[in-house]
Amino acid sequence: MPITTSDVSEYLRKVAEVLAENKEYLTELDSAIGDADHGINMDRGFQNVLRKLPAVEDKDIGTILKTAGMALVSSVGGASGPLYGTAFMQAGMAAAGKRELAAEDLLAILEAALKGVLMRGRANLGDKTMVDALTPAIDAMREALENGADLTEALDKATAAAEEGMKATIPLIAKKGRASYLGERSIGHQDPGATSSYLLIRTMAEMAHAKQA
Amino acid sequence: MKKLINKPEDVVKEELEGMALAFPELIKVHFEPNYIYRADAPVKGKVALISGGGSGHEPMHGGFVGMGMLDAACPGEVFTSPTPDQMLEAAKTVNSGAGILYIVKNYTGDVMNFEMAADMARAEGIQVANIIIDDDVAVKDSLYTAGRRGVGTTVLAEKICGAAAEKGYDLKQVAELCRKVNINGRSMGMALTSCTVPAAGKPTFDLAEDEMEIGIGIHGEPGRTRMKLKSADEITEMLALSIIEDEAYTRTVREWDLEREEWVDVEMTDPPFEAGDKVLAFVNSMGGTPLIELFIIYRKLYEICEKKGLTIVRNLIGPYITSLEMQGVSITLLKMDEEMVELWDAPVKTPSMRWGV
Ligand SMILES: Nc1ncnc2c1ncn2[C@@H]1O[C@H](COP(=O)(O)OP(=O)(O)O)[C@@H](O)[C@H]1O
Ligand SMILES: [Mg+2]
């Protein structure tokens, strides 16, 4: 079953819900190694996405994702605004004109999104950022699809890898963003951006399951 | 939380409304997106300077908009960088055709939002250069961190480059001057108390009655070390020596190359201070420290500079780049040459810095 435009809109709504639920948790994580605003930032951003969504819901998937990216860029601020904003804008570019997505298309879109994050933030794997959750997730999804998995299975693999990557940020020293100023004091804390990235991936898998049922 | 506010979410909006009412002859305020701009913008033939950052550092940046300094300032939420649409709209409003210089403090969020804003402005045919200010010597390593933070030197760069733009420097010249100010300026700050972000409602960090935090940033980020409180003289010595004895500092920053029209990595080195240097000494309150204490600090700083062979040729003393109500101080020393002294003395007329007019 391909992914449709309304699936994409529903996904954005779900993400807004999940981030609202995790607003305090993400902020708590950010207060340990940052400036205690990641949950607030992400919630503000996706509330803005919800406001912009109705106007483009009948458009193609590329337009919907690009609009979400612009909505994030213009409302989040901080480091995560340009990073997630660029991710969604690049994803939108990769989905330009499309009204349906096969599993392979979704992979290509996620790859474009990650490329956007890397281009904007220039973080390396292991710098204790969202990249540490996104990279293994997309690698796992690619591998699963190459081995013949369907979309739901591939997204389950991606979620598991994202969770592992997120947890693996705990012992790392931060080398990018505000947390890097703490040096060794950043050890022992989970990265807030890696956590929100995990939530974004997990929500995709949950939707795939719901659709299959 | 005890603050003179109405609702935490209205703090920035209501502050801007107040500023607009207080200085109608100097500035105008645009809402959604938020930016403060010169009442007489765009100024014909002049390079326009735009800065911005999180709110909570007042008077920086909005208080520095006006003749001889900034053309526009983009305030974000408290301690959160502004968004690119603010900088883009501000650029469109103040651009006279001579181009825009974005002065950006080195925080990941600020840097990325200004980069996006610059790309968007260029897509609309506006010439934009961006210069990063990274002068906080409390951050030692640039290889394993996002690099030194932008603090006190920002204020000095805005004044000096603002005067240069007023004098007719073109975009490339103003950008070069801004780079020069940045590599010749060094700062270090300390806190006696934390501060409370209105939306958070509680202090950013806990500091015992007999403790202080050395090497703080301007967002209440934890500093380099926490230690038992010392006397004003001892604290001044610690900050001043960290600055004066700081070795050459090299890092790579991403800048827009105006000729090649692409982002390039530029390696830059801050030369260390040497005996015989002329400096501007800037003693800044973090918001809660009164002038009486700043002058006690300045007195000791003067003595230390003299001992080290540095001549203070100009000074700036007061609350200019703050962290809400935090008690604490930062010291900035900027090595000056004749051009910089002349530009420093040039007339300026803004809400919070005004002389020569
Ligand atoms: N250069 C970067 N590349 C990728 N991710 C980054 C980078 N810098 C910071 N991040 C991510 O951003 C998160 C912090 O986001 P947020 O708190 O919203 O912004 P800020 O740090 O400006 O307050 C970090 O946890 C990290 O995952
Ligand atoms: Mg943060």
XYZ file of C-alpha atoms and ligand atoms in Angstrom:
598
model
C 0.000 0.000 0.000
C 1.606 3.280 -1.075
C 1.857 6.318 1.169
C -0.654 9.003 0.130
C -0.816 12.765 0.565
C -3.313 12.366 3.381
C -0.961 9.918 5.116
C 1.713 12.602 5.054
C -0.619 15.211 6.537
C -1.739 12.747 9.168
C 1.892 11.999 9.954
C 2.624 15.679 10.583
C -0.417 15.898 12.879
C 0.728 12.811 14.790
C 4.226 14.222 15.160
C 2.765 17.440 16.559
C 0.838 15.357 19.081
C 3.852 13.259 20.045
C 6.058 16.316 20.461
C 3.432 18.070 22.566
C 3.311 14.987 24.803
C 7.102 14.949 25.039
C 7.577 18.693 25.381
C 8.599 18.518 29.028
C 10.749 15.419 28.554
C 12.753 16.932 25.673
C 13.158 20.191 27.572
C 14.335 18.283 30.621
C 16.994 16.532 28.498
C 18.060 19.901 27.085
C 18.323 21.451 30.542
C 21.024 18.930 31.428
C 23.338 19.774 28.517
C 21.811 22.763 26.758
C 19.517 25.647 27.516
C 16.298 23.882 28.441
C 14.266 24.735 25.367
C 14.330 21.848 22.890
C 10.848 20.567 23.764
C 9.454 24.097 23.780
C 11.114 24.802 20.415
C 9.841 21.631 18.731
C 6.337 22.051 20.103
C 6.177 25.677 18.940
C 7.441 24.587 15.506
C 4.948 21.798 14.942
C 2.052 23.880 16.248
C 2.986 26.275 13.453
C 3.100 23.361 10.991
C -0.474 22.525 12.041
C -1.518 26.083 11.285
C 0.038 26.017 7.798
C -1.117 22.511 6.895
C -4.778 23.118 5.893
C -3.787 25.476 3.081
C -1.671 22.847 1.299
C -3.335 19.576 2.256
C -4.721 18.991 -1.239
C -1.339 19.657 -2.872
C 1.394 17.123 -3.676
C 3.576 15.563 -1.000
C 6.544 17.734 -1.961
C 4.568 20.909 -1.323
C 3.241 19.622 1.997
C 6.721 18.727 3.243
C 8.248 21.969 1.981
C 5.538 23.968 3.701
C 6.220 22.074 6.929
C 9.923 22.891 6.567
C 9.223 26.593 6.060
C 6.851 26.585 9.012
C 9.597 25.099 11.200
C 12.286 27.472 9.951
C 10.130 30.507 10.635
C 9.020 29.550 14.119
C 11.559 27.370 15.928
C 14.753 29.423 16.080
C 17.679 27.821 17.907
C 19.740 25.110 16.267
C 16.915 22.687 15.699
C 14.862 25.148 13.584
C 17.256 25.404 10.656
C 18.189 21.719 11.000
C 14.698 20.206 10.997
C 13.497 22.969 8.680
C 16.182 22.162 6.124
C 15.467 18.450 6.547
C 11.781 18.877 5.694
C 12.513 21.325 2.883
C 15.005 18.922 1.293
C 12.552 16.060 1.797
C 9.960 18.168 0.026
C 12.320 18.765 -2.871
C 12.884 15.000 -3.176
C 9.122 14.434 -3.199
C 8.299 17.256 -5.594
C 5.181 16.548 -7.648
C 4.522 13.169 -6.031
C 1.093 12.167 -4.718
C 2.073 8.637 -3.763
C 5.208 7.160 -2.282
C 6.511 3.603 -2.402
C 8.857 2.406 0.356
C 11.857 3.230 -1.844
C 10.584 6.773 -2.353
C 10.294 7.261 1.394
C 13.865 6.057 1.802
C 15.060 8.538 -0.830
C 13.161 11.313 0.930
C 14.685 10.458 4.305
C 18.138 10.344 2.723
C 17.576 13.813 1.293
C 16.425 15.050 4.693
C 19.532 13.713 6.416
C 21.714 15.251 3.718
C 20.072 18.570 4.518
C 20.859 18.221 8.215
C 24.477 17.354 7.453
C 24.827 20.224 4.997
C 23.420 22.750 7.458
C 24.997 21.547 10.704
C 28.122 19.774 9.474
C 28.049 17.311 12.344
C 29.846 13.994 12.159
C 28.535 10.697 13.447
C 29.380 10.527 17.150
C 29.224 14.293 17.790
C 26.211 13.684 20.062
C 23.513 15.203 17.844
C 20.343 14.206 16.022
C 22.624 12.803 13.306
C 23.451 9.923 15.669
C 19.834 8.765 15.602
C 19.007 9.619 11.980
C 22.022 8.024 10.281
C 21.669 4.503 11.734
C 17.887 4.638 11.243
C 18.186 5.379 7.545
C 20.974 2.822 7.113
C 18.807 0.176 8.784
C 15.831 1.045 6.607
C 17.928 0.827 3.439
C 19.349 -2.519 4.439
C 15.927 -3.908 5.311
C 14.451 -2.837 1.986
C 17.401 -4.313 0.102
C 16.741 -7.588 1.880
C 13.154 -7.626 0.751
C 11.401 -6.245 3.828
C 8.130 -4.372 3.376
C 7.610 -0.776 4.509
C 6.365 -1.637 7.989
C 9.241 -4.026 8.692
C 11.758 -1.546 7.324
C 10.385 1.228 9.531
C 10.478 -1.071 12.564
C 14.158 -1.694 11.868
C 14.712 2.040 11.449
C 13.009 2.767 14.758
C 15.079 0.183 16.602
C 18.279 1.601 15.103
C 17.241 5.179 15.935
C 16.539 4.161 19.523
C 19.914 2.472 19.777
C 21.626 5.513 18.256
C 19.789 7.822 20.627
C 20.824 5.794 23.671
C 24.377 5.572 22.364
C 24.630 9.363 22.666
C 24.597 9.060 26.474
C 28.307 8.280 26.987
C 29.485 10.651 24.224
C 31.169 14.037 24.582
C 29.214 16.650 22.627
C 31.182 18.264 19.796
C 28.449 20.352 18.194
C 25.867 22.826 19.436
C 25.529 24.332 22.884
C 26.263 21.047 24.656
C 29.817 21.145 23.290
C 30.688 23.964 25.709
C 30.294 21.527 28.581
C 33.061 19.263 27.316
C 33.314 16.284 29.657
C 30.299 17.498 31.610
C 28.138 16.474 28.628
C 28.946 12.802 29.274
C 26.124 10.745 30.813
C 23.233 12.650 29.255
C 21.084 11.678 26.299
C 21.049 14.182 23.454
C 17.700 15.971 23.147
C 17.895 16.323 19.357
C 18.655 12.623 18.898
C 15.623 11.949 21.068
C 13.262 14.090 18.997
C 14.628 12.455 15.838
C 13.877 9.034 17.305
C 10.313 10.168 18.032
C 9.892 11.335 14.426
C 11.009 7.949 13.082
C 8.992 5.967 15.622
C 5.845 7.861 14.680
C 6.361 6.783 11.062
C 6.541 3.133 12.074
C 3.472 3.448 14.278
C 1.525 4.885 11.371
C 2.626 2.076 9.082
C 1.354 -0.434 11.627
C -1.948 1.372 12.028
C -2.424 1.465 8.274
C -1.665 -2.213 7.904
C -4.154 -3.226 10.563
C 9.721 33.758 39.834
C 9.418 37.428 40.672
C 9.464 39.623 37.574
C 7.804 42.770 36.292
C 6.031 41.008 33.469
C 2.453 40.321 32.506
C 2.563 36.969 30.763
C 5.780 35.080 29.979
C 4.728 34.572 26.359
C 4.172 38.329 25.876
C 7.529 39.508 27.216
C 9.271 40.166 23.885
C 6.218 41.637 22.174
C 5.460 44.036 25.009
C 9.101 45.070 25.337
C 9.159 45.954 21.632
C 5.917 47.908 21.954
C 7.453 49.895 24.789
C 10.602 50.614 22.823
C 8.634 51.828 19.827
C 6.739 54.261 22.068
C 9.907 55.443 23.801
C 12.019 56.261 20.737
C 9.704 57.109 17.827
C 12.212 59.556 16.332
C 14.972 56.910 16.213
C 13.424 53.533 15.523
C 10.415 51.703 14.193
C 9.279 48.244 15.149
C 7.826 45.680 12.785
C 5.822 42.787 14.250
C 5.477 39.299 12.788
C 8.182 38.917 11.861
C 9.740 40.974 14.647
C 12.493 43.452 13.904
C 13.527 46.937 14.983
C 14.801 49.266 12.275
C 16.061 52.791 11.828
C 13.254 55.281 11.437
C 15.018 56.764 8.398
C 15.810 53.453 6.678
C 16.892 52.748 4.041
C 19.750 55.240 4.212
C 20.746 56.101 0.659
C 24.055 54.641 -0.504
C 24.948 53.214 2.908
C 25.822 49.604 3.705
C 23.190 48.386 6.170
C 24.171 46.544 9.344
C 21.838 43.967 10.811
C 22.360 41.973 13.947
C 20.153 39.856 16.102
C 19.977 37.122 18.643
C 17.922 35.910 21.525
C 16.200 38.518 23.675
C 17.259 38.996 27.280
C 20.557 40.770 26.466
C 19.125 44.290 26.373
C 20.152 46.854 25.366
C 21.862 44.611 22.776
C 20.797 44.569 19.952
C 17.652 46.664 19.650
C 19.070 49.487 21.754
C 21.855 49.919 19.215
C 19.668 50.643 16.209
C 20.107 54.154 14.890
C 22.494 56.567 13.239
C 26.102 55.376 13.427
C 25.345 51.841 14.530
C 22.799 49.203 13.405
C 20.156 49.600 10.722
C 18.088 46.743 12.109
C 18.015 44.235 14.949
C 16.132 40.948 15.029
C 15.152 39.769 18.491
C 14.300 36.113 19.067
C 12.474 34.698 22.057
C 14.408 35.056 25.311
C 17.786 33.352 24.775
C 16.578 31.735 21.534
C 18.023 32.815 18.206
C 15.716 34.669 15.817
C 14.352 32.976 12.700
C 15.514 33.626 9.106
C 12.282 35.302 8.027
C 13.003 38.096 10.527
C 16.471 38.752 9.114
C 15.194 38.481 5.547
C 12.372 40.981 6.047
C 14.689 43.319 7.971
C 17.189 43.125 5.097
C 14.518 43.998 2.553
C 13.412 46.975 4.660
C 16.820 48.553 5.269
C 18.650 47.638 2.058
C 19.568 50.734 0.085
C 21.266 48.725 -2.637
C 24.720 49.012 -1.043
C 24.388 45.598 0.591
C 23.880 44.151 4.032
C 26.306 43.016 6.717
C 24.937 40.447 9.133
C 26.863 40.570 12.428
C 26.374 37.159 14.020
C 27.391 35.899 17.450
C 28.905 32.442 17.341
C 26.155 30.191 18.643
C 25.108 27.232 16.506
C 21.512 28.434 16.345
C 22.356 32.036 15.475
C 24.917 30.987 12.869
C 22.572 28.601 11.072
C 19.560 30.911 11.142
C 21.624 33.805 9.767
C 23.123 31.537 7.083
C 19.647 30.581 5.916
C 18.596 34.223 6.033
C 21.609 35.210 3.932
C 20.817 32.539 1.342
C 17.210 33.707 1.186
C 18.186 37.377 0.845
C 20.638 36.578 -1.945
C 17.925 34.641 -3.737
C 16.040 37.960 -3.758
C 19.008 39.800 -5.226
C 20.307 41.432 -2.036
C 24.069 41.393 -1.458
C 24.840 39.976 1.982
C 28.053 39.383 3.895
C 28.090 37.640 7.266
C 30.746 38.050 9.923
C 30.904 35.862 12.999
C 31.907 37.272 16.378
C 33.669 34.674 18.562
C 35.613 36.348 21.351
C 34.901 34.412 24.564
C 38.244 33.115 25.851
C 36.442 30.932 28.408
C 36.024 28.428 25.587
C 39.486 26.996 25.105
C 39.168 24.457 22.371
C 37.683 25.111 18.975
C 38.406 21.650 17.582
C 36.027 19.829 19.891
C 33.420 22.516 20.418
C 31.295 24.817 18.337
C 34.081 27.334 18.973
C 34.289 30.458 21.086
C 31.017 32.218 21.803
C 30.249 35.739 20.702
C 30.027 38.119 23.662
C 31.270 41.652 24.505
C 33.165 42.328 21.289
C 29.818 42.226 19.473
C 28.813 45.591 20.967
C 32.135 47.170 20.006
C 31.983 45.737 16.472
C 28.491 47.133 15.993
C 29.607 50.624 17.043
C 32.826 50.676 15.027
C 31.396 49.103 11.873
C 28.277 51.266 12.134
C 30.472 54.362 12.070
C 32.393 52.981 9.092
C 29.217 52.338 7.122
C 28.067 55.866 7.951
C 31.394 57.161 6.597
C 30.875 55.421 3.273
C 32.854 52.176 3.549
C 31.543 49.664 0.998
C 30.289 46.212 1.957
C 33.629 44.487 1.499
C 35.403 47.138 3.579
C 32.865 47.028 6.397
C 33.069 43.219 6.465
C 36.861 43.342 6.606
C 36.759 45.871 9.424
C 34.303 43.708 11.352
C 36.649 40.749 10.984
C 39.496 42.928 12.259
C 37.523 44.017 15.320
C 36.604 40.413 16.053
C 40.111 38.987 15.940
C 41.450 41.833 18.082
C 38.782 41.544 20.787
C 38.693 39.091 23.671
C 36.229 38.701 26.532
C 35.544 36.711 29.648
C 32.603 36.808 32.036
C 31.560 35.557 35.447
C 28.325 35.242 37.414
C 27.419 35.748 41.053
C 23.847 34.597 40.489
C 21.872 32.766 37.842
C 18.996 34.263 35.898
C 15.434 33.131 35.305
C 14.074 32.798 31.769
C 10.424 33.954 31.994
C 9.107 30.918 30.101
C 11.073 28.531 32.333
C 10.051 30.183 35.594
C 13.017 28.981 37.577
C 16.734 29.850 37.680
C 18.853 28.291 34.916
C 21.428 27.038 37.398
C 21.858 26.960 41.167
C 24.687 28.856 42.736
C 25.246 28.806 46.474
C 25.484 32.073 48.434
C 29.298 31.752 48.678
C 29.945 30.502 45.130
C 30.559 32.040 41.725
C 30.736 30.702 38.198
C 33.718 31.771 36.085
C 33.639 31.732 32.286
C 29.885 31.918 31.752
C 28.279 32.659 28.425
C 25.458 35.172 28.098
C 22.619 32.634 28.321
C 23.295 31.357 31.777
C 25.240 28.457 30.299
C 27.432 26.888 32.929
C 30.955 28.243 32.794
C 34.423 26.839 32.936
C 34.669 26.471 36.703
C 32.685 27.033 39.820
C 34.539 28.275 42.862
C 34.276 30.007 46.202
C 33.521 33.689 45.964
C 36.551 36.000 45.896
C 37.117 39.750 46.174
C 36.490 42.150 43.275
C 40.243 42.586 42.802
C 40.870 38.848 42.651
C 37.987 38.291 40.236
C 39.147 41.147 38.010
C 42.623 39.700 37.952
C 41.349 36.260 36.995
C 39.262 37.606 34.104
C 41.837 40.131 32.911
C 44.731 37.696 32.916
C 42.699 35.050 31.059
C 42.182 37.673 28.366
C 45.622 39.297 28.301
C 47.563 36.044 28.469
C 45.383 34.197 25.971
C 47.589 32.783 23.238
C 47.032 33.093 19.493
C 43.680 31.484 18.746
C 43.028 29.841 15.387
C 39.718 28.554 14.071
C 37.867 28.055 10.815
C 34.642 29.935 10.160
C 32.204 29.763 7.278
C 31.869 33.057 5.454
C 30.255 34.137 2.213
C 32.861 35.057 -0.381
C 31.508 38.179 -2.098
C 33.658 37.677 -5.205
C 33.335 33.933 -5.695
C 29.708 34.077 -4.556
C 29.859 30.937 -2.444
C 30.302 29.861 1.164
C 33.965 29.334 1.988
C 35.873 28.163 5.037
C 38.174 30.893 6.278
C 40.927 30.249 8.781
C 41.579 33.138 11.146
C 43.978 33.720 13.998
C 43.584 36.173 16.863
C 46.961 37.738 17.615
C 47.795 37.751 21.340
C 48.078 41.055 23.242
C 51.549 42.582 23.528
C 53.071 45.250 25.732
C 52.653 48.590 23.966
C 49.182 47.788 22.626
C 46.474 50.410 22.848
C 43.163 48.952 23.998
C 39.537 49.762 24.570
C 38.469 48.389 27.972
C 34.832 47.369 28.256
C 33.472 46.503 31.690
C 29.960 45.116 31.280
C 27.255 44.317 33.786
C 25.364 41.060 33.225
C 22.220 42.946 34.212
C 22.082 42.771 38.003
C 25.449 44.253 38.905
C 25.326 47.986 39.694
C 27.690 50.655 38.358
C 29.275 51.074 41.783
C 30.748 47.584 41.424
C 31.680 48.056 37.768
C 33.898 50.998 38.696
C 35.622 48.907 41.380
C 36.350 46.368 38.652
C 37.527 49.075 36.230
C 39.905 50.497 38.817
C 41.660 47.143 39.156
C 41.532 46.449 35.426
C 43.274 49.772 34.782
C 46.053 48.837 37.176
C 46.517 45.388 35.595
C 46.605 46.803 32.065
C 49.196 49.347 33.133
C 51.330 46.631 34.668
C 51.080 44.578 31.466
C 52.049 47.537 29.274
C 48.582 47.985 27.743
C 47.320 51.541 27.413
C 43.584 52.012 27.794
C 42.739 54.622 25.180
C 38.942 54.326 25.407
C 36.501 52.655 27.759
C 32.893 51.573 27.963
C 31.366 50.841 31.355
C 27.793 49.773 32.017
C 25.134 47.188 31.171
C 25.348 46.700 27.392
C 25.165 42.932 26.823
C 23.262 41.354 29.649
C 21.727 38.062 30.774
C 18.415 39.271 32.150
C 18.825 39.995 35.896
C 22.029 37.999 36.370
C 24.559 39.503 38.756
C 27.996 39.337 37.258
C 30.441 41.089 35.013
C 32.295 40.564 31.774
C 35.472 42.234 30.658
C 36.375 42.831 27.032
C 39.684 44.176 25.780
C 39.901 45.279 22.173
C 43.223 46.189 20.608
C 42.714 49.526 18.863
C 44.437 51.210 15.953
C 43.943 54.785 14.773
C 41.158 53.891 12.359
C 39.227 52.103 15.098
C 39.653 54.942 17.602
C 38.386 57.450 15.074
C 35.374 55.287 14.267
C 34.723 54.688 17.964
C 34.588 58.445 18.548
C 32.314 59.092 15.563
C 28.772 60.297 16.338
C 26.199 57.712 17.312
C 22.520 58.202 18.079
C 20.656 55.116 19.258
C 18.357 54.414 22.202
C 21.218 53.104 24.343
C 24.416 54.570 22.947
C 24.570 58.215 22.096
C 27.423 60.666 21.722
C 28.809 63.310 19.395
C 25.359 64.476 18.312
N 25.605 21.134 14.157
C 24.593 20.315 14.476
N 24.229 19.297 13.661
C 23.205 18.488 13.978
N 22.470 18.607 15.091
C 22.785 19.605 15.933
C 23.850 20.504 15.689
N 23.913 21.397 16.711
C 22.919 21.064 17.561
N 22.236 19.986 17.089
C 21.069 19.330 17.686
O 20.197 20.332 18.191
C 19.751 19.961 19.470
C 19.431 21.193 20.301
O 18.313 21.836 19.769
P 17.634 23.084 20.464
O 17.745 22.946 21.937
O 16.270 23.188 19.911
O 18.496 24.304 19.942
P 19.580 25.192 20.755
O 20.730 24.304 21.012
O 19.909 26.323 19.858
O 18.903 25.627 22.027
C 20.886 19.142 20.048
O 20.408 18.233 21.004
C 21.462 18.440 18.829
O 20.866 17.185 18.594
Mg 18.352 24.161 23.430
